[in-house]
Amino acid sequence: MTDPSTRGGGPADPADLAVTIVDGYVDEPAHFGVPPYLSTYPRYTAGALVDAGVPESSITYHTIDELRDDRRKRADVANADLFIYVGGMTVPGKYVGGTPAEPDEVRELGWTADGVTLLGGPVRFGVGEENAGAQETERDDLDYDFVAKGDVEAAAHDLVANGLEGFGNRMRETQEGDRWARRGAFVVEQHPNHPDYLICELETARGCAYRCSFCTEPLYGNPSFREAEGVVGEVAALADRGVDHFRLGRQADILAFGGDGEAPNPDALRRLYGGIREAAPDLQTLHLDNMNPVTIVDYPERSREAIRIIAEHNTPGDTAAFGLESADPVVRERNDLLVSAEECLEAVRVVNEEGGWRPGDDPGTTPGSDDRVRGPSTGPNASPRLPKLLPGINLVHGLKGEREETFDHNRRFLQRVYDEGLLLRRINIRQVMAFAGTEMSETGAEIAEDHKRQFKQYKREVRETIDNPMLERVVPRGTVLPDVHLEYHQDGLTFGRQIGTYALLVGIPGERELGRTLDVAVVDHGYRSVTGVPYPLDVNDASMDELTTIPGIAKSTAGDVVVGRPYATLEEVPVDTIDLSAYCVATESEPATIPGVGESGIPAAGRSD
C-alpha cells in the first residue's frame, strides 16, 4: 500500500477539498448498482463527505462508463485532493445498462490520481481475474492509499475529519446512515441517466441471520434494520432531486423488516410502504428484490399478510428473489441452505396466491372462492398487464457436495413449478464465486470448474424447456408493457426495458430513436426476452415489419393491409382470424387505454390497479 504522506499534499480544511467519486458498480446478494440502478454507496459517501464539511459543489461523481466514453473526465480523478472508488462484484451477472469495472481498470484509476486515494464497497471482500462466475478471489488493495474494511462512507467521513491522515475501520451508525442518505441525494443529479432512466436502490437492512456457505451478506453481521421513517426520509430527499423510480433491494429478506430478523412485521411494512407512497406520490416504480422463502415456511400467515401489503402498494412487474440455491438435499446440508425443494415450492405458491394478480383483474376472473383478487392470474380472462408480485428463483452451482444428480434435482423442481400452473418471473442460474470469510473459500471454484461443461448444457436445457414456456405464461401475447426505455439497436431491432426488478428485454421491429420510451404490446417470446410492437399500433401507419410481427399476419396479408389503407375502423382491415384490437387502432385519433394505468400513464397506487 502506498504511503499516503507521499501523495497529494492537498488542503486539510474540508471546505477547501476537491473530491471525486467514481462508481465502478456493485452486484451483491442483497445490493445492486449497475445502471439504470444507482446503489447506496456513492450516495451515502457523498452525504458523509458533506456531513464532514465538504461543500456539495466540491464533490464530483462519475460512473466508470463515463470515464471510458470520455477520457477527459479522468482529469477529475487526477486533480482531486481525495479520490474515492466504490464498486465490487460478489455475484456474477450479465448487464445491459452498464459494464462493471474490471480490476485492472480500478488499479489504473488509482495510479491516475495525484491526491489521496480510498477504495471501498464490496471490492474489499476480494477480486478475481475478471467479473465472472467460477472464480476464486483474493483481497487486494489495488494500489490505493487506503482500503475501507468497514463502510466506505464512514471511512470517507473520518478520513476528511482527520485531515486525510487516516481513519479507524468501522461500520456506520444507523442515525449516521439516515442522515448521509438524505444529504447525499444531490449526487443523483450527476448520474448520466438522471432523471428519466434511473432507479435508486434503497437499504432497509444489512446482514443476515443465516449462514449459507457461499454468501457474503453474513459478513455484514447479524441483521441490522433501519426505521421506516429513515427510509421514507431518504425517498423524500431523492424525490426532491427528480427521482421517481425506487427499489427496496438492499436487504436479505424484505419480510423481516421491522422485526427480530426472522419473523415478519406487517405493521412495519405498512408504515414503510405507505410512507414511501406519501413521500413520493408521483413515483413510477416501487419494486423490491430479496424475500427469504424460509420466512414464508416458518411464519405462513404473517407472511401472507405482509405480501398482500407489498402487492397493494408496489407497481406491477415486481419480483421477489428466492434463494433456493439448490434443490439437491445433499448440497443443501453441506452448505447450510435454508429450505428444501418442497418448502420452496410452498413459498412459490404463497407469493403466487397473494401477489400474482394483475392490475385490472377482478375476483371473478382469478382463483379463490371469496371476493378478493388472487393469483396466479393466467388464461384468457387475465388482465393484459404484468402481475403485481411474483417469485424468482436463484440457483447456484459449484457448491460443496454438487454431483451429477444435483442438476436433475434442479430440473425436476423447476418442472414441478411449471406443471402446477404457477408463475415465476425469473430463474437465475449462476456459478459460485468464492470469497475469503465464507465457507466456500476452502473449496474455491474447483467444483464449478469441473462441472462447467455440464453446467452449460443444463442451463441451455432450462432456458428451452422452462424459461420459454414460463415467459409465455407470465407475459402472454397482448400483454401491455408501459414505458419501455429504448437502449440499443441490433439486427434491425430496437431493444429496451422497463425500469424495475429484472426488467424484461423487449425487441421492437425497426431502428427507433434511443432514449425514448414506448408502450409496447407483446407479440412473441424468446427464452428470457420478448418481441413487441408499439401500443397502440396505428394500422394506417404501421410498417410491414410491424404488421408481420403480429401473430396471424403473414407477409402477403400485411401487403393486403397496406394496399387497402386507410381504414376508419379495425373491422375494415382484411384480417379474418385474429383480434387486432389487442395491438392496433385504426387511426391515431382513436386513443387506447392501458388497463390499470391512469391518464398520466403512471401506474396507479396498488389497491385495484
Coordinates of C-alpha atoms in Angstrom, one line a residue:
M1 CA 0.0 0.0 0.0
T2 CA 1.3 3.5 -0.9
D3 CA 2.4 5.7 1.9
P4 CA -0.3 8.5 1.8
S5 CA 2.2 11.0 3.2
T6 CA 3.9 10.9 -0.2
R7 CA 0.6 11.6 -2.1
G8 CA -1.4 14.7 -2.7
G9 CA -0.5 17.4 -0.2
G10 CA -3.9 19.0 -0.6
P11 CA -5.7 21.2 1.9
A12 CA -6.7 19.8 5.3
D13 CA -9.7 22.1 5.7
P14 CA -12.8 20.1 4.4
A15 CA -14.3 23.3 3.0
D16 CA -11.3 23.5 0.6
L17 CA -11.2 19.9 -0.6
A18 CA -12.0 18.8 -4.1
V19 CA -13.3 15.2 -4.0
T20 CA -14.1 12.9 -6.9
I21 CA -16.2 9.7 -6.5
V22 CA -16.1 7.1 -9.3
D23 CA -18.8 4.4 -9.3
G24 CA -17.5 1.1 -10.7
Y25 CA -20.9 -0.5 -9.9
V26 CA -21.8 -3.2 -7.4
D27 CA -23.6 -6.5 -7.6
E28 CA -24.0 -8.3 -4.2
P29 CA -26.5 -10.9 -3.0
A30 CA -28.5 -8.0 -1.4
H31 CA -27.5 -4.9 -3.3
F32 CA -27.4 -3.9 -7.0
G33 CA -25.9 -0.8 -8.6
V34 CA -25.4 -1.3 -12.4
P35 CA -27.3 1.3 -14.5
P36 CA -30.1 2.1 -14.6
Y37 CA -29.6 1.2 -10.9
L38 CA -27.7 3.5 -8.6
S39 CA -26.5 1.8 -5.4
T40 CA -26.4 3.3 -1.9
Y41 CA -22.6 3.5 -1.8
P42 CA -21.9 6.7 -3.8
R43 CA -24.9 8.5 -2.5
Y44 CA -24.1 7.7 1.2
T45 CA -20.5 8.5 0.6
A46 CA -21.4 11.9 -0.8
G47 CA -23.6 12.6 2.2
A48 CA -20.9 11.6 4.6
L49 CA -18.5 14.0 2.9
V50 CA -21.0 16.8 3.2
D51 CA -21.5 15.9 6.9
A52 CA -17.7 16.2 7.4
G53 CA -17.7 19.7 5.9
V54 CA -17.1 19.2 2.2
P55 CA -19.4 21.5 0.1
E56 CA -21.7 19.8 -2.3
S57 CA -20.2 21.9 -5.1
S58 CA -16.8 20.4 -4.4
I59 CA -17.9 16.8 -4.9
T60 CA -17.8 15.3 -8.4
Y61 CA -19.4 12.0 -9.3
H62 CA -18.7 9.8 -12.4
T63 CA -19.6 6.3 -13.4
I64 CA -16.9 4.0 -14.8
D65 CA -18.7 4.1 -18.2
E66 CA -18.4 7.9 -18.3
L67 CA -14.7 7.6 -17.9
R68 CA -14.5 5.0 -20.7
D69 CA -16.6 7.2 -23.0
D70 CA -14.8 10.5 -22.3
R71 CA -11.2 10.1 -21.1
R72 CA -11.1 13.9 -20.5
K73 CA -13.2 13.3 -17.4
R74 CA -10.3 11.4 -15.9
A75 CA -8.8 14.8 -15.1
D76 CA -11.3 15.0 -12.3
V77 CA -9.7 11.8 -10.9
A78 CA -6.1 13.2 -11.4
N79 CA -6.8 16.6 -9.9
A80 CA -8.9 15.6 -6.9
D81 CA -7.4 16.1 -3.4
L82 CA -9.3 12.9 -2.4
F83 CA -10.3 10.3 -5.0
I84 CA -12.8 7.6 -3.8
Y85 CA -13.5 4.5 -5.8
V86 CA -16.6 2.4 -4.9
G87 CA -17.5 -0.9 -6.5
G88 CA -17.2 -4.6 -6.4
M89 CA -19.0 -7.8 -7.6
T90 CA -19.7 -10.7 -5.3
V91 CA -22.2 -12.3 -7.6
P92 CA -21.7 -12.6 -11.4
G93 CA -24.2 -11.4 -13.9
K94 CA -24.8 -10.1 -17.4
Y95 CA -25.6 -6.5 -17.8
V96 CA -27.2 -4.3 -20.4
G97 CA -27.2 -0.8 -18.9
G98 CA -23.5 -0.6 -18.0
T99 CA -20.3 -2.6 -17.7
P100 CA -18.8 -3.1 -14.2
A101 CA -15.2 -2.1 -13.8
E102 CA -12.6 -4.8 -14.2
P103 CA -9.8 -5.0 -11.6
D104 CA -7.2 -3.6 -14.0
E105 CA -9.3 -0.5 -14.6
V106 CA -9.7 0.1 -10.9
R107 CA -5.9 -0.2 -10.4
E108 CA -5.3 2.3 -13.3
L109 CA -7.6 4.9 -11.7
G110 CA -5.6 4.6 -8.5
W111 CA -2.5 5.3 -10.5
T112 CA -4.1 8.3 -12.3
A113 CA -5.0 10.1 -9.0
D114 CA -2.5 12.6 -7.7
G115 CA -4.3 13.1 -4.4
V116 CA -5.1 10.7 -1.6
T117 CA -7.0 7.6 -2.7
L118 CA -9.6 5.5 -1.0
L119 CA -11.0 2.1 -2.1
G120 CA -14.3 0.8 -0.8
G121 CA -17.5 -1.1 -1.3
P122 CA -17.8 -4.9 -1.8
V123 CA -14.4 -4.8 -3.6
R124 CA -13.0 -5.1 -0.1
F125 CA -14.1 -8.7 0.0
G126 CA -11.9 -9.6 -2.9
V127 CA -11.4 -9.6 -6.6
G128 CA -10.8 -12.2 -9.3
E129 CA -9.1 -12.0 -12.6
E130 CA -12.4 -10.9 -14.1
N131 CA -16.1 -10.3 -13.2
A132 CA -17.4 -13.8 -13.8
G133 CA -18.6 -16.9 -12.1
A134 CA -16.5 -19.9 -11.2
Q135 CA -13.9 -17.5 -9.9
E136 CA -11.6 -17.6 -6.9
T137 CA -10.9 -14.2 -5.4
E138 CA -8.3 -12.7 -3.1
R139 CA -8.2 -9.5 -1.2
D140 CA -6.1 -6.8 -2.9
D141 CA -5.6 -3.1 -2.2
L142 CA -5.2 -2.5 -6.0
D143 CA -2.5 0.1 -5.2
Y144 CA -4.8 2.6 -3.3
D145 CA -3.6 4.5 -0.2
F146 CA -6.5 3.4 1.9
V147 CA -8.9 0.5 1.8
A148 CA -12.2 0.8 3.7
K149 CA -12.5 -2.5 5.5
G150 CA -15.7 -1.3 7.1
D151 CA -18.2 1.1 5.5
V152 CA -16.7 3.2 2.8
E153 CA -19.0 6.1 3.7
A154 CA -17.8 6.0 7.3
A155 CA -14.2 5.8 6.1
A156 CA -14.7 8.9 3.8
H157 CA -16.2 10.9 6.7
D158 CA -13.5 10.0 9.2
L159 CA -10.7 10.5 6.7
V160 CA -11.8 14.0 5.9
A161 CA -12.4 14.8 9.6
N162 CA -8.8 13.6 10.3
G163 CA -7.2 15.8 7.7
L164 CA -6.7 12.9 5.2
E165 CA -4.3 11.3 7.6
G166 CA -6.2 8.1 8.3
F167 CA -9.3 6.5 9.9
G168 CA -10.3 3.6 12.0
N169 CA -12.3 1.0 10.1
R170 CA -15.9 1.0 11.4
M171 CA -19.5 0.5 10.3
R172 CA -21.7 3.5 10.3
E173 CA -24.3 4.1 13.0
T174 CA -28.0 3.9 11.9
Q175 CA -28.6 7.6 12.6
E176 CA -25.5 8.5 10.5
G177 CA -26.8 6.3 7.7
D178 CA -30.2 8.0 7.6
R179 CA -28.5 11.5 7.7
W180 CA -26.0 10.6 5.0
A181 CA -28.7 9.1 2.8
R182 CA -30.6 12.4 2.8
R183 CA -27.6 14.6 2.5
G184 CA -26.1 12.6 -0.4
A185 CA -29.3 12.6 -2.5
F186 CA -27.8 15.6 -4.5
V187 CA -25.3 13.3 -6.3
V188 CA -28.1 11.6 -8.3
E189 CA -28.2 14.8 -10.5
Q190 CA -24.7 14.0 -11.7
H191 CA -25.6 10.5 -12.9
P192 CA -25.7 10.3 -16.7
N193 CA -29.1 8.6 -16.6
H194 CA -30.7 11.3 -14.5
P195 CA -33.6 11.9 -14.3
D196 CA -35.5 9.7 -16.8
Y197 CA -33.8 6.4 -16.6
L198 CA -32.5 6.0 -13.1
I199 CA -33.7 3.8 -10.2
C200 CA -32.3 4.2 -6.8
E201 CA -31.6 1.2 -4.6
L202 CA -32.9 1.7 -1.0
E203 CA -31.5 -0.1 2.0
T204 CA -33.8 -1.4 4.7
A205 CA -31.4 -3.7 6.4
R206 CA -27.9 -5.3 6.3
G207 CA -26.6 -8.6 7.4
C208 CA -28.3 -11.9 7.6
A209 CA -29.5 -14.2 10.4
Y210 CA -28.4 -17.3 8.4
R211 CA -25.0 -18.5 7.1
C212 CA -25.2 -20.1 3.7
S213 CA -21.7 -21.3 2.7
F214 CA -21.1 -19.0 -0.3
C215 CA -22.9 -15.8 0.6
T216 CA -21.1 -12.5 1.5
E217 CA -24.1 -10.9 3.2
P218 CA -23.4 -12.5 6.6
L219 CA -20.0 -10.7 6.5
Y220 CA -22.1 -7.6 7.4
G221 CA -23.1 -9.3 10.6
N222 CA -26.4 -10.0 12.1
P223 CA -29.4 -8.2 10.7
S224 CA -29.5 -4.5 11.4
F225 CA -32.7 -2.7 10.4
R226 CA -33.4 0.9 9.6
E227 CA -36.6 2.5 10.9
A228 CA -39.4 3.1 8.3
E229 CA -39.1 6.9 8.9
G230 CA -35.4 6.9 7.9
V231 CA -36.1 5.1 4.6
V232 CA -39.1 7.4 3.9
G233 CA -36.9 10.5 4.6
E234 CA -34.4 9.2 2.0
V235 CA -37.1 8.7 -0.5
A236 CA -38.4 12.2 0.0
A237 CA -34.9 13.7 -0.5
L238 CA -34.4 11.6 -3.7
A239 CA -37.8 12.6 -5.0
D240 CA -36.9 16.3 -4.4
R241 CA -33.9 15.7 -6.7
G242 CA -36.1 14.3 -9.5
V243 CA -36.0 10.5 -8.8
D244 CA -39.3 8.6 -9.3
H245 CA -38.1 5.0 -9.5
F246 CA -37.2 3.1 -6.3
R247 CA -36.3 -0.4 -5.3
L248 CA -36.1 -1.8 -1.8
G249 CA -33.2 -4.1 -2.8
R250 CA -30.7 -3.7 0.0
Q251 CA -31.8 -6.4 2.4
A252 CA -31.6 -10.1 2.7
D253 CA -35.3 -10.5 3.4
I254 CA -37.9 -7.8 2.9
L255 CA -40.4 -9.8 5.0
A256 CA -38.2 -9.5 8.1
F257 CA -38.2 -5.7 8.0
G258 CA -39.0 -4.1 11.4
G259 CA -38.9 -7.5 13.2
D260 CA -36.4 -9.6 15.0
G261 CA -34.5 -10.6 11.9
E262 CA -36.7 -13.6 11.2
A263 CA -40.4 -13.1 11.8
P264 CA -42.5 -10.7 9.6
N265 CA -43.8 -7.5 11.0
P266 CA -46.8 -6.5 8.7
D267 CA -47.4 -3.2 10.6
A268 CA -43.8 -2.1 10.0
L269 CA -44.1 -2.9 6.3
R270 CA -47.4 -1.0 6.2
R271 CA -45.6 2.1 7.6
L272 CA -42.7 1.6 5.2
Y273 CA -44.7 1.2 2.0
G274 CA -47.4 3.7 3.0
G275 CA -44.8 6.3 3.9
I276 CA -42.9 5.9 0.6
R277 CA -46.2 6.4 -1.3
E278 CA -46.8 9.6 0.7
A279 CA -43.2 10.9 0.3
A280 CA -43.2 10.3 -3.5
P281 CA -46.9 10.3 -4.6
D282 CA -45.9 10.5 -8.3
L283 CA -43.4 7.6 -8.2
Q284 CA -43.4 5.4 -11.3
T285 CA -41.6 2.4 -9.9
L286 CA -41.7 0.8 -6.5
H287 CA -40.1 -2.7 -6.5
L288 CA -38.1 -5.0 -4.2
D289 CA -35.6 -7.7 -4.5
N290 CA -34.9 -10.3 -1.9
M291 CA -37.5 -12.3 0.0
N292 CA -36.5 -15.4 2.1
P293 CA -38.6 -18.4 1.4
V294 CA -37.8 -19.8 4.9
T295 CA -39.7 -16.9 6.4
I296 CA -42.9 -17.9 4.5
V297 CA -42.4 -21.5 5.6
D298 CA -41.9 -20.7 9.3
Y299 CA -44.5 -17.8 9.5
P300 CA -47.1 -18.5 6.8
E301 CA -50.0 -16.3 8.0
R302 CA -47.9 -13.3 8.9
S303 CA -46.0 -13.7 5.6
R304 CA -49.3 -13.8 3.6
E305 CA -50.4 -10.5 5.2
A306 CA -47.0 -8.9 4.5
I307 CA -47.1 -10.0 0.9
R308 CA -50.6 -8.6 0.5
I309 CA -49.4 -5.2 1.8
I310 CA -46.5 -5.2 -0.6
A311 CA -48.7 -6.1 -3.6
E312 CA -51.1 -3.4 -2.6
H313 CA -48.5 -0.6 -2.7
N314 CA -46.0 -1.7 -5.3
T315 CA -46.1 -1.2 -9.1
P316 CA -46.6 -4.1 -11.5
G317 CA -43.8 -6.4 -12.6
D318 CA -42.2 -6.7 -9.1
T319 CA -40.1 -9.8 -8.3
A320 CA -39.2 -11.4 -5.0
A321 CA -36.0 -13.3 -5.5
F322 CA -35.9 -16.6 -3.6
G323 CA -32.6 -18.1 -2.6
L324 CA -33.3 -21.8 -3.1
E325 CA -29.7 -22.2 -4.4
S326 CA -30.1 -25.9 -4.9
A327 CA -32.9 -28.5 -4.8
D328 CA -30.4 -31.3 -4.0
P329 CA -30.7 -32.3 -0.3
V330 CA -27.0 -33.2 -0.2
V331 CA -25.9 -29.8 -1.4
R332 CA -28.5 -28.2 1.0
E333 CA -27.0 -30.0 4.0
R334 CA -23.3 -29.4 3.1
N335 CA -23.8 -25.6 2.5
D336 CA -26.3 -24.7 5.3
L337 CA -29.0 -23.8 2.8
L338 CA -32.3 -22.8 4.4
V339 CA -35.2 -24.5 2.5
S340 CA -35.9 -27.8 0.9
A341 CA -37.3 -28.0 -2.6
E342 CA -40.7 -28.9 -1.2
E343 CA -40.6 -25.9 1.2
C344 CA -39.6 -23.5 -1.5
L345 CA -42.4 -24.8 -3.7
E346 CA -44.9 -23.9 -1.0
A347 CA -43.4 -20.4 -0.7
V348 CA -43.8 -20.1 -4.5
R349 CA -47.4 -21.0 -4.1
V350 CA -48.0 -18.4 -1.4
V351 CA -46.5 -15.5 -3.4
N352 CA -48.4 -16.5 -6.5
E353 CA -51.7 -16.5 -4.5
E354 CA -51.1 -13.2 -2.6
G355 CA -49.2 -11.2 -5.2
G356 CA -49.7 -13.0 -8.6
W357 CA -52.7 -11.0 -9.7
R358 CA -52.7 -8.4 -12.4
P359 CA -54.0 -4.8 -12.4
G360 CA -57.4 -4.9 -13.9
D361 CA -58.3 -8.4 -12.7
D362 CA -61.5 -8.9 -10.7
P363 CA -62.4 -11.7 -8.2
G364 CA -64.5 -13.4 -10.8
T365 CA -61.5 -14.0 -13.2
T366 CA -59.0 -15.2 -10.6
P367 CA -58.7 -18.2 -8.4
G368 CA -60.3 -18.4 -4.9
S369 CA -63.9 -18.5 -3.7
D370 CA -64.1 -15.2 -1.8
D371 CA -64.4 -11.6 -3.2
R372 CA -60.7 -10.9 -3.1
V373 CA -58.5 -10.8 -6.2
R374 CA -55.9 -13.6 -6.1
G375 CA -53.2 -15.2 -8.2
P376 CA -51.8 -16.8 -10.2
S377 CA -53.6 -14.8 -12.9
T378 CA -53.5 -16.8 -16.1
G379 CA -55.7 -17.7 -19.0
P380 CA -57.9 -15.7 -21.5
N381 CA -59.6 -13.7 -18.8
A382 CA -56.5 -12.3 -17.2
S383 CA -55.9 -8.6 -17.5
P384 CA -53.2 -7.7 -20.1
R385 CA -50.7 -6.4 -17.5
L386 CA -47.8 -7.8 -15.7
P387 CA -48.6 -9.4 -12.3
K388 CA -48.0 -7.3 -9.2
L389 CA -45.5 -9.6 -7.5
L390 CA -44.0 -12.9 -8.5
P391 CA -41.2 -15.1 -7.1
G392 CA -37.9 -15.5 -8.8
I393 CA -35.6 -18.5 -8.2
N394 CA -31.8 -18.3 -7.6
L395 CA -29.8 -21.4 -8.3
V396 CA -26.1 -21.6 -7.6
H397 CA -23.7 -24.2 -8.9
G398 CA -20.3 -25.3 -7.9
L399 CA -21.3 -25.6 -4.2
K400 CA -19.9 -28.2 -1.9
G401 CA -21.4 -31.7 -2.5
E402 CA -22.5 -30.9 -6.0
R403 CA -22.8 -34.1 -8.2
E404 CA -24.4 -35.2 -11.4
E405 CA -27.8 -35.7 -9.6
T406 CA -27.8 -32.1 -8.5
F407 CA -28.7 -30.9 -12.0
D408 CA -31.5 -33.4 -12.1
H409 CA -32.9 -32.3 -8.8
N410 CA -33.0 -28.7 -10.0
R411 CA -34.6 -29.6 -13.3
R412 CA -37.3 -31.6 -11.5
F413 CA -38.1 -28.7 -9.1
L414 CA -38.5 -26.2 -11.9
Q415 CA -40.7 -28.6 -13.9
R416 CA -42.9 -29.1 -10.8
V417 CA -43.4 -25.3 -10.5
Y418 CA -44.4 -25.2 -14.2
D419 CA -46.6 -28.2 -14.1
E420 CA -48.6 -26.8 -11.2
G421 CA -49.6 -23.8 -13.3
L422 CA -47.6 -21.4 -11.1
L423 CA -45.7 -18.3 -12.2
L424 CA -42.0 -17.5 -11.9
R425 CA -40.8 -14.1 -13.1
R426 CA -37.2 -15.1 -13.4
I427 CA -34.8 -18.0 -13.0
N428 CA -31.2 -17.0 -12.2
I429 CA -28.7 -19.8 -12.7
R430 CA -25.0 -19.0 -12.0
Q431 CA -21.8 -20.5 -10.8
V432 CA -20.3 -19.6 -7.4
M433 CA -17.7 -17.0 -6.7
A434 CA -15.6 -18.0 -3.6
F435 CA -14.7 -15.2 -1.2
A436 CA -12.5 -15.2 1.9
G437 CA -14.6 -15.2 5.0
T438 CA -17.1 -17.6 3.6
E439 CA -17.1 -21.4 3.9
M440 CA -16.7 -21.7 0.1
S441 CA -13.3 -20.2 0.3
E442 CA -11.9 -23.6 1.4
T443 CA -13.4 -25.2 -1.7
G444 CA -12.9 -22.3 -4.1
A445 CA -14.0 -22.7 -7.7
E446 CA -12.8 -26.2 -8.2
I447 CA -16.2 -27.9 -8.3
A448 CA -17.6 -25.2 -10.6
E449 CA -14.7 -25.6 -13.0
D450 CA -15.0 -29.4 -13.0
H451 CA -18.7 -29.2 -13.9
K452 CA -18.5 -26.3 -16.3
R453 CA -19.4 -28.3 -19.5
Q454 CA -22.4 -30.0 -17.7
F455 CA -23.5 -26.6 -16.3
K456 CA -23.7 -25.0 -19.7
Q457 CA -25.7 -27.9 -21.2
Y458 CA -28.1 -27.9 -18.2
K459 CA -28.5 -24.1 -18.3
R460 CA -29.4 -24.3 -22.0
E461 CA -32.0 -27.0 -21.4
V462 CA -33.6 -25.0 -18.6
R463 CA -33.9 -21.9 -20.9
E464 CA -35.5 -24.0 -23.6
T465 CA -37.9 -26.2 -21.6
I466 CA -38.8 -24.0 -18.6
D467 CA -37.9 -20.3 -19.3
N468 CA -39.6 -20.0 -22.7
P469 CA -43.0 -21.6 -21.8
M470 CA -43.0 -19.9 -18.4
L471 CA -42.4 -16.5 -20.1
E472 CA -45.4 -17.2 -22.3
R473 CA -47.5 -17.8 -19.2
V474 CA -46.3 -14.7 -17.4
V475 CA -46.5 -12.3 -20.3
P476 CA -48.9 -13.8 -22.9
R477 CA -49.4 -12.2 -26.3
G478 CA -51.2 -9.0 -25.9
T479 CA -49.7 -8.1 -22.5
V480 CA -49.0 -4.3 -22.4
L481 CA -45.7 -3.1 -21.0
P482 CA -45.9 0.7 -20.4
D483 CA -42.8 2.9 -20.6
V484 CA -40.2 0.7 -22.3
H485 CA -37.0 2.7 -22.4
L486 CA -35.2 2.2 -25.8
E487 CA -31.5 1.4 -25.2
Y488 CA -29.7 0.0 -28.3
H489 CA -30.0 -1.3 -31.9
Q490 CA -29.2 -4.8 -33.1
D491 CA -30.1 -6.8 -36.2
G492 CA -32.7 -4.3 -37.4
L493 CA -34.4 -4.2 -34.0
T494 CA -34.5 -1.7 -31.2
F495 CA -34.1 -3.2 -27.7
G496 CA -35.4 -1.7 -24.5
R497 CA -36.6 -2.4 -21.0
Q498 CA -38.9 -1.0 -18.4
I499 CA -37.3 0.3 -15.2
G500 CA -37.7 -2.3 -12.4
T501 CA -36.5 -5.5 -10.9
Y502 CA -35.2 -7.9 -13.5
A503 CA -37.0 -6.0 -16.3
L504 CA -37.8 -7.9 -19.5
L505 CA -35.7 -7.2 -22.5
V506 CA -38.0 -6.2 -25.3
G507 CA -37.2 -6.2 -29.0
I508 CA -39.2 -3.9 -31.3
P509 CA -39.1 -4.0 -35.2
G510 CA -37.1 -1.2 -36.8
E511 CA -34.4 1.2 -35.5
R512 CA -36.1 3.8 -33.4
E513 CA -34.7 6.8 -31.6
L514 CA -32.8 5.8 -28.5
G515 CA -33.6 7.3 -25.1
R516 CA -37.3 7.5 -25.8
T517 CA -40.0 5.5 -24.0
L518 CA -42.8 3.5 -25.7
D519 CA -45.7 1.5 -24.5
V520 CA -45.4 -2.0 -26.1
A521 CA -47.7 -4.9 -26.6
V522 CA -46.1 -8.4 -26.5
V523 CA -46.3 -10.4 -29.7
D524 CA -43.7 -13.2 -29.3
H525 CA -41.3 -14.8 -26.8
G526 CA -37.7 -15.8 -26.5
Y527 CA -36.0 -17.6 -23.7
R528 CA -35.6 -14.5 -21.5
S529 CA -36.9 -11.7 -23.7
V530 CA -40.0 -10.8 -25.7
T531 CA -40.8 -9.2 -29.0
G532 CA -43.3 -6.3 -29.1
V533 CA -44.9 -3.6 -31.2
P534 CA -45.7 -0.1 -30.1
Y535 CA -49.0 0.1 -28.3
P536 CA -51.4 1.1 -29.7
L537 CA -50.1 0.4 -33.2
D538 CA -51.7 2.6 -35.8
V539 CA -52.8 0.2 -38.6
N540 CA -52.8 3.0 -41.1
D541 CA -49.2 3.9 -40.4
A542 CA -47.6 0.6 -39.3
S543 CA -44.6 -0.7 -41.3
M544 CA -44.6 -4.1 -42.9
D545 CA -42.2 -5.4 -40.3
E546 CA -44.5 -4.3 -37.5
L547 CA -47.6 -5.8 -39.2
T548 CA -45.9 -9.2 -39.8
T549 CA -44.7 -9.3 -36.2
I550 CA -48.3 -9.5 -35.1
P551 CA -49.4 -13.2 -34.7
G552 CA -51.5 -14.4 -37.6
I553 CA -50.4 -11.8 -40.1
A554 CA -48.3 -13.3 -42.9
K555 CA -46.3 -11.1 -45.3
S556 CA -48.9 -11.5 -48.0
T557 CA -51.7 -10.4 -45.6
A558 CA -49.6 -7.5 -44.4
G559 CA -49.3 -6.4 -48.1
D560 CA -53.1 -6.5 -48.5
V561 CA -53.4 -4.4 -45.3
V562 CA -51.0 -1.8 -46.6
V563 CA -52.7 -1.6 -50.1
G564 CA -56.1 -1.1 -48.6
R565 CA -55.2 1.8 -46.3
P566 CA -56.6 4.0 -44.8
Y567 CA -59.2 2.3 -42.6
A568 CA -61.8 4.1 -40.5
T569 CA -62.3 1.1 -38.1
L570 CA -60.4 -2.2 -37.4
E571 CA -63.4 -4.1 -38.7
E572 CA -62.4 -2.9 -42.2
V573 CA -58.9 -4.4 -42.1
P574 CA -58.7 -7.5 -44.2
V575 CA -57.6 -9.9 -41.4
D576 CA -60.2 -12.6 -40.5
T577 CA -58.6 -14.9 -38.0
I578 CA -57.2 -12.6 -35.3
D579 CA -58.4 -9.9 -33.0
L580 CA -56.4 -6.8 -33.9
S581 CA -57.8 -4.7 -31.0
A582 CA -55.2 -6.2 -28.7
Y583 CA -52.5 -4.4 -30.6
C584 CA -53.9 -1.8 -33.0
V585 CA -56.1 1.2 -33.5
A586 CA -57.4 2.3 -36.9
T587 CA -56.4 5.9 -36.6
E588 CA -54.0 7.9 -34.3
S589 CA -57.0 10.0 -33.2
E590 CA -58.5 6.8 -31.6
P591 CA -56.8 6.6 -28.2
A592 CA -56.2 3.3 -26.4
T593 CA -56.3 2.9 -22.7
I594 CA -53.9 0.6 -21.0
P595 CA -55.8 -1.3 -18.3
G596 CA -54.7 -0.3 -14.8
V597 CA -52.9 2.9 -15.9
G598 CA -54.2 6.3 -15.2
E599 CA -54.4 9.2 -17.7
S600 CA -50.9 10.3 -16.9
G601 CA -49.5 6.9 -17.9
I602 CA -48.3 6.3 -14.3
P603 CA -49.4 3.1 -12.7
A604 CA -52.0 3.7 -10.0
A605 CA -51.0 3.1 -6.4
G606 CA -52.0 -0.5 -5.7
R607 CA -55.4 -1.4 -4.5
S608 CA -57.4 -2.4 -7.5
D609 CA -54.9 -1.3 -10.2

